[in-house]
PDB file of C-alpha atoms in Angstrom:
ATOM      1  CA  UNK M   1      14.424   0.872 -22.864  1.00  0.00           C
ATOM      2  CA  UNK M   2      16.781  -1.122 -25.050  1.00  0.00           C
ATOM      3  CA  UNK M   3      20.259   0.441 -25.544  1.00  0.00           C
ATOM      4  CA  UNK M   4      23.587  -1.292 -27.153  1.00  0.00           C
ATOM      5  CA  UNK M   5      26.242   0.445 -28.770  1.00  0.00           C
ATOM      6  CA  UNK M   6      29.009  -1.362 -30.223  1.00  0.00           C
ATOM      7  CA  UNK M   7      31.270   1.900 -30.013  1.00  0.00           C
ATOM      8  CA  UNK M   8      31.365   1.746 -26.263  1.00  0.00           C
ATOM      9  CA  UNK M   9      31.246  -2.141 -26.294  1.00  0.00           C
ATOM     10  CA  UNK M  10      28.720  -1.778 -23.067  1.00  0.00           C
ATOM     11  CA  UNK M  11      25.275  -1.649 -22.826  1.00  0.00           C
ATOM     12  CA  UNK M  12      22.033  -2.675 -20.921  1.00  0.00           C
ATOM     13  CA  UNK M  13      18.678  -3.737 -21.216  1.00  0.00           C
ATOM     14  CA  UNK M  14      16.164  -1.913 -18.948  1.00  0.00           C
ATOM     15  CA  UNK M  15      12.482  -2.733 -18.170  1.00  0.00           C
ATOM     16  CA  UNK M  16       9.993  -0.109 -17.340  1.00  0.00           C
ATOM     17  CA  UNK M  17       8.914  -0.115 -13.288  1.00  0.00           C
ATOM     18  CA  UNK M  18       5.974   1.081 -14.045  1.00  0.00           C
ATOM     19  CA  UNK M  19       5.083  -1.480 -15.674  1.00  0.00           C
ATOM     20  CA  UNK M  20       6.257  -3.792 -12.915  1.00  0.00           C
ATOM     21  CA  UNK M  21       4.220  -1.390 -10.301  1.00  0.00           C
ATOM     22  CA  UNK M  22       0.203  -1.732 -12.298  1.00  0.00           C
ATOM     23  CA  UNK M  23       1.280  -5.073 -12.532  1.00  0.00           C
ATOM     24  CA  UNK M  24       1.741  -5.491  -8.675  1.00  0.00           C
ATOM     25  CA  UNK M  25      -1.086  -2.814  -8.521  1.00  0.00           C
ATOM     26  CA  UNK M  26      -3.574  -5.130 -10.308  1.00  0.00           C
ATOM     27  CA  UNK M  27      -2.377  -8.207  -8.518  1.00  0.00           C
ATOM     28  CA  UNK M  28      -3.128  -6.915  -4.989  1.00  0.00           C
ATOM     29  CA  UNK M  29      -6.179  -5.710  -6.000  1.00  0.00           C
ATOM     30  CA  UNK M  30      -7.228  -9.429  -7.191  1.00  0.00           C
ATOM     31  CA  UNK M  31      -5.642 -10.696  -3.757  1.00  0.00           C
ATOM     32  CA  UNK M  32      -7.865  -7.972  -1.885  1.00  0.00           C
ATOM     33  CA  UNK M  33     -10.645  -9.493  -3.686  1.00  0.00           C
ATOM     34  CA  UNK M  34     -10.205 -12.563  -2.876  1.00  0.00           C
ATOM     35  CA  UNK M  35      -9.870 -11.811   0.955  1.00  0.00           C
ATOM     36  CA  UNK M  36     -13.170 -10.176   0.329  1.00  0.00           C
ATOM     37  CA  UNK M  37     -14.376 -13.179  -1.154  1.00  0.00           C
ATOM     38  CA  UNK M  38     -13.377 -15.059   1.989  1.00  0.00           C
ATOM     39  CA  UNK M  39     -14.834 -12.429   4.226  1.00  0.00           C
ATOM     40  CA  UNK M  40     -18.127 -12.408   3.026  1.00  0.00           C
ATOM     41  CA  UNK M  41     -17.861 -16.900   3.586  1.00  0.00           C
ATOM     42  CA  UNK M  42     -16.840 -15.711   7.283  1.00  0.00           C
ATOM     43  CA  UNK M  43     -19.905 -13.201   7.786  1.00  0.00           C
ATOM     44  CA  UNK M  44     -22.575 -15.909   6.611  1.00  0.00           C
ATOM     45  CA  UNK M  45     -24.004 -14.082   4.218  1.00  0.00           C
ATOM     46  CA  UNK M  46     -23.615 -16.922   1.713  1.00  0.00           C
ATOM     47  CA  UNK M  47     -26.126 -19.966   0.713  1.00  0.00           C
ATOM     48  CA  UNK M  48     -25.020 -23.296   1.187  1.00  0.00           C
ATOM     49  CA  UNK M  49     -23.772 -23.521  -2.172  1.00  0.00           C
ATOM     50  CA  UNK M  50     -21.608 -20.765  -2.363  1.00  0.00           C
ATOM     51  CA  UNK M  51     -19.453 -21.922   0.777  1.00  0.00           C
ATOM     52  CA  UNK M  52     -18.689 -24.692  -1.312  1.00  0.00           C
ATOM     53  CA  UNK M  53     -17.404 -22.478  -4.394  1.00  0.00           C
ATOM     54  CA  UNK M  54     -16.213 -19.369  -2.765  1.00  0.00           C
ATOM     55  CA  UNK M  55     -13.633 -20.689  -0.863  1.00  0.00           C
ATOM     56  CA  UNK M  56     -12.013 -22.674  -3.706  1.00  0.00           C
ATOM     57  CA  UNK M  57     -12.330 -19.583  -6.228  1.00  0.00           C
ATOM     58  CA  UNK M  58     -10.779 -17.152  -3.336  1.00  0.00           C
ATOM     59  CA  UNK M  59      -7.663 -20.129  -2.218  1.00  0.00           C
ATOM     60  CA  UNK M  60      -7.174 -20.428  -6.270  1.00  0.00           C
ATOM     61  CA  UNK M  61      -6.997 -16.865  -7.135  1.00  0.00           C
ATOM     62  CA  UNK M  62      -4.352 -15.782  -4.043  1.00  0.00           C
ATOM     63  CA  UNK M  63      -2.488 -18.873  -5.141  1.00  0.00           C
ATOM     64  CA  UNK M  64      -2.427 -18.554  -8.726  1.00  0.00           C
ATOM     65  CA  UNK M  65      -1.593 -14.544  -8.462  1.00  0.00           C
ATOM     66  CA  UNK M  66       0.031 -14.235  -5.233  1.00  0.00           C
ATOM     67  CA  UNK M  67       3.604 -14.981  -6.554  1.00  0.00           C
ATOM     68  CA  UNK M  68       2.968 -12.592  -9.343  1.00  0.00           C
ATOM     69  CA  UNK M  69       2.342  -9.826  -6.914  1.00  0.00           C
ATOM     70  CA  UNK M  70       5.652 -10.788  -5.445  1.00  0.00           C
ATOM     71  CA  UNK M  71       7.311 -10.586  -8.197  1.00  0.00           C
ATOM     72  CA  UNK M  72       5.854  -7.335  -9.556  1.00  0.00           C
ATOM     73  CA  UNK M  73       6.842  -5.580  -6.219  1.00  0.00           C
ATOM     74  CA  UNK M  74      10.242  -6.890  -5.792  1.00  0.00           C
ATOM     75  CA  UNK M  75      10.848  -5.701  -9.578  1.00  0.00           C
ATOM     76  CA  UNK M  76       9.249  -2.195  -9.140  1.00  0.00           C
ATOM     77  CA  UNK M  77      11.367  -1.874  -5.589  1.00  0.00           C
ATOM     78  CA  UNK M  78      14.852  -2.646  -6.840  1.00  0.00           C
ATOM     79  CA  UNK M  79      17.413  -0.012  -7.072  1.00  0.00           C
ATOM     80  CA  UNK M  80      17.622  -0.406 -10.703  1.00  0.00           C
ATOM     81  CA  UNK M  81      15.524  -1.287 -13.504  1.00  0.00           C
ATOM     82  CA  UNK M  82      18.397  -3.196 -15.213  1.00  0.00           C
ATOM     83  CA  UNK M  83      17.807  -6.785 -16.491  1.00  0.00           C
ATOM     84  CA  UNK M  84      20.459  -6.948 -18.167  1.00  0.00           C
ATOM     85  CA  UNK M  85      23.922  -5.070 -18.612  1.00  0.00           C
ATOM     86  CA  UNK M  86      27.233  -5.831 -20.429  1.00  0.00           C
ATOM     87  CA  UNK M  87      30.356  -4.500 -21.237  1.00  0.00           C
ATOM     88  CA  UNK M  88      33.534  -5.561 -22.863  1.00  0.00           C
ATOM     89  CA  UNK M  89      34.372  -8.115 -20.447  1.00  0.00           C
ATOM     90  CA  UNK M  90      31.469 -10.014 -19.435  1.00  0.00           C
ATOM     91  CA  UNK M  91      27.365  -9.590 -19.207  1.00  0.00           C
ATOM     92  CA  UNK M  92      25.906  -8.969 -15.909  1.00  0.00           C
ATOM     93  CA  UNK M  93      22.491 -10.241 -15.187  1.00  0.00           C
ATOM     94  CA  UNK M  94      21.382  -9.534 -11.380  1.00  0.00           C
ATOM     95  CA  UNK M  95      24.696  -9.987  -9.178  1.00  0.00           C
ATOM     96  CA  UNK M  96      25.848 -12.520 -11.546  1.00  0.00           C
ATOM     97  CA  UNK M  97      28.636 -11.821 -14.422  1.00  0.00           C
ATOM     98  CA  UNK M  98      29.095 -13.586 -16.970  1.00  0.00           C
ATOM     99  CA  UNK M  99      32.480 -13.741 -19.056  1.00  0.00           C
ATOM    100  CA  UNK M 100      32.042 -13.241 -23.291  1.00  0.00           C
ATOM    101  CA  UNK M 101      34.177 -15.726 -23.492  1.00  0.00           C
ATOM    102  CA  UNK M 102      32.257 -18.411 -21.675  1.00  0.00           C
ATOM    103  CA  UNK M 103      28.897 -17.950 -23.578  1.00  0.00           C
ATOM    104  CA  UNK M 104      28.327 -20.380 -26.200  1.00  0.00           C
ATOM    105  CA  UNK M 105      25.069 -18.825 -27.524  1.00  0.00           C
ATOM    106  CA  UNK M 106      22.068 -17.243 -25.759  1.00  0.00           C
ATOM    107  CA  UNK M 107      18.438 -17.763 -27.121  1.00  0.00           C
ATOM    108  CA  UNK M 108      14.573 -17.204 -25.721  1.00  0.00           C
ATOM    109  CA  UNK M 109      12.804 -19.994 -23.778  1.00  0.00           C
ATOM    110  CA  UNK M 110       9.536 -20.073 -23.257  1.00  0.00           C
ATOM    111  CA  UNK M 111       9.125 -22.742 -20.300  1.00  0.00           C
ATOM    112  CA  UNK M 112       6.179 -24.662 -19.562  1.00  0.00           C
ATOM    113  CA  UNK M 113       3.915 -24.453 -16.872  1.00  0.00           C
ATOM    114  CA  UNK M 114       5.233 -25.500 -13.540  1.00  0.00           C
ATOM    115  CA  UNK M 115       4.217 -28.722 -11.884  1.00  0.00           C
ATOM    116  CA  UNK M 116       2.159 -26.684  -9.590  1.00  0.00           C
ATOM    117  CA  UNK M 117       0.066 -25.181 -12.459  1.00  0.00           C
ATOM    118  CA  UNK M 118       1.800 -21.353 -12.533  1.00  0.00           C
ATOM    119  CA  UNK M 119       3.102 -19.518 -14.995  1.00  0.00           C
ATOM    120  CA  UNK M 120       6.880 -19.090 -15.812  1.00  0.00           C
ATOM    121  CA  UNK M 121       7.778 -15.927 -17.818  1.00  0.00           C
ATOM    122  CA  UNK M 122       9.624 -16.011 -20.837  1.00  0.00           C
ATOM    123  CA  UNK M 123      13.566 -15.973 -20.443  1.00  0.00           C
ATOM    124  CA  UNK M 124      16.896 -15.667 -21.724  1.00  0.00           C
ATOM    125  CA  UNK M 125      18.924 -18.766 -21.824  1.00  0.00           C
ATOM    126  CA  UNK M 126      22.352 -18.294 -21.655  1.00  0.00           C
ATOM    127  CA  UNK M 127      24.516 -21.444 -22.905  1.00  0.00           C
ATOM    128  CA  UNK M 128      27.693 -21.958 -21.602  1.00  0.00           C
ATOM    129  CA  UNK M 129      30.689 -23.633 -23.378  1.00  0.00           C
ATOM    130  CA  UNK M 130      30.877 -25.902 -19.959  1.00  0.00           C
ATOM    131  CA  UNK M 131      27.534 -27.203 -21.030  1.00  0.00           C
ATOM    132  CA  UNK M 132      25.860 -25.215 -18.645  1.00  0.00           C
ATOM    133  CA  UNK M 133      22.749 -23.117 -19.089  1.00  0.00           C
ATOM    134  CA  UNK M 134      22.253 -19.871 -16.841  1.00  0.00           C
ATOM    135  CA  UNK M 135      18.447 -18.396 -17.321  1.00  0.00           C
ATOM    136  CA  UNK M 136      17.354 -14.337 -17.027  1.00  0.00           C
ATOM    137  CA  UNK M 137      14.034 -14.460 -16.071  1.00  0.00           C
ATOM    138  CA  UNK M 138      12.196 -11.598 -18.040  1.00  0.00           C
ATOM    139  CA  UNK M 139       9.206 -11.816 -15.513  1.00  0.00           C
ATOM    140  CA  UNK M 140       6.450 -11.382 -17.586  1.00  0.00           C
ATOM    141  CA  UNK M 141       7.824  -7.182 -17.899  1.00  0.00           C
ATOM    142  CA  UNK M 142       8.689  -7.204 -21.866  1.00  0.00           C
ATOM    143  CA  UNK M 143       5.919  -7.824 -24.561  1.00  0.00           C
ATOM    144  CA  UNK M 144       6.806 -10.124 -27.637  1.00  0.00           C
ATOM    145  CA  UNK M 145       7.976  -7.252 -29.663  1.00  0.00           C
ATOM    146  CA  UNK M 146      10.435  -6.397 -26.615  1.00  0.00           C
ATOM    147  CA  UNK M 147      11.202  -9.613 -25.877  1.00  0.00           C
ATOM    148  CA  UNK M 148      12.630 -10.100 -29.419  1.00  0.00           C
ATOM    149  CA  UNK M 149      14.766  -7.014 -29.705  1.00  0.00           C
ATOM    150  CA  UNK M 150      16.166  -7.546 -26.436  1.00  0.00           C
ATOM    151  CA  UNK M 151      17.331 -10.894 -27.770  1.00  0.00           C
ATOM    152  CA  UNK M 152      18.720  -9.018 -30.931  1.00  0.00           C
ATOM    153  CA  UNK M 153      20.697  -7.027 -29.142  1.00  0.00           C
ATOM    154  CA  UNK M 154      22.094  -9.534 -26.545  1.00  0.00           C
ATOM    155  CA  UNK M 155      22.551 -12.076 -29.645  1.00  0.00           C
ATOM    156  CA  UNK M 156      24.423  -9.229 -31.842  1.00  0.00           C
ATOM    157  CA  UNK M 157      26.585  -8.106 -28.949  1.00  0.00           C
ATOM    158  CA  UNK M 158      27.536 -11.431 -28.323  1.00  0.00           C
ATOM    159  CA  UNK M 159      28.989 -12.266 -31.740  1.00  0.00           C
ATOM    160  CA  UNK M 160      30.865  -8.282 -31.114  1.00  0.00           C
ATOM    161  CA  UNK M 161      32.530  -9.801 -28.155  1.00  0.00           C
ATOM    162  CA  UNK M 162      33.435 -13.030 -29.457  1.00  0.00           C
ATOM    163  CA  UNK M 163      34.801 -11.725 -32.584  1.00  0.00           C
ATOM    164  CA  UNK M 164      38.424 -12.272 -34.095  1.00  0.00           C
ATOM    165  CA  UNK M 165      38.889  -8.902 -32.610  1.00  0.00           C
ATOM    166  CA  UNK M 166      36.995  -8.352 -29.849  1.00  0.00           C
ATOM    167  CA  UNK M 167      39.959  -9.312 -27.262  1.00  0.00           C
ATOM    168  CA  UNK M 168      42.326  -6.609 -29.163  1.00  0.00           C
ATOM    169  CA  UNK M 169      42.378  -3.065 -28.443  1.00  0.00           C
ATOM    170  CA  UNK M 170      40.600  -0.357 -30.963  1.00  0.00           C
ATOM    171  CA  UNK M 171      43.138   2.029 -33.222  1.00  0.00           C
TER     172      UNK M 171
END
């Protein structure tokens, strides 16, 4: 759910959990298969070959989609489903807030893999006027339509709270 209204000046930007729980759903069921995988190595039920080939493709798969099931269930436990929330003052992304005032622009990165081969989810990066950059990690819990209104919204309600009048009061 995306919501921003510039009559309130506060707003949030919300990602379903069930999206994050058949994500963590589908991950543990790969890991379970891959245990299985190993199991069936352990019972000696396999030709020679297959020891060779089973072990790799079950030691691949729990490392390649381990983390994600990590991810996916820490998402689908927390509290809230808020990525992201603002109000007048400052944005708020996890226990982090971040002044108007102090954000030079914000924009979508897509990273590249990681050096061990896994794959980072799209983010927001938040540029600071310090030269800093800040990142909200998206975790792979907003499709490309999503991902762009989201960044609509945070973009527009950035230029609302660093307008000539965003520090003065409303008649």
């Amino acid at each position: 759910m995306l919501s921003g209204t510039s009559e309130h000046q506060q707003g949030e930007i919300r990602y379903r959990r069930i999206t994050a729980i058949w994500k963590a759903a589908l991950c543990l069921l790969f890991l379970v298969l891959c245990i299985l995988l190993l199991g069936v190595i352990f019972s000696g039920k396999t030709e020679s070959v297959e020891k060779i080939y089973y072990p790799m493709a079950a030691i691949l798969g729990m490392w390649m989609v381990g983390p994600f099931f990590f991810m996916f269930l820490n998402r689908s436990i927390q509290r809230e489903a808020v990525l992201v929330s603002w109000d007048k003052h400052s944005l708020r992304a996890g226990q982090r807030d971040i002044p108007w005032n102090q954000i030079r622009k914000i924009e979508l990165a897509a990273p590249a893999r990681s050096k061990w081969q896994l794959s980072a989810s799209p983010m927001y990066a938040l540029y600071l006027k310090d030269g800093t950059r800040i990142h909200i990690h998206t975790d792979h819990l907003f499709g490309k339509k999503k991902l762009q209104a989201s960044l609509s919204i945070l973009q527009n309600s950035l230029q609302e709270h660093q307008g000539p009048d965003a520090g003065s009061p409303s008649p």
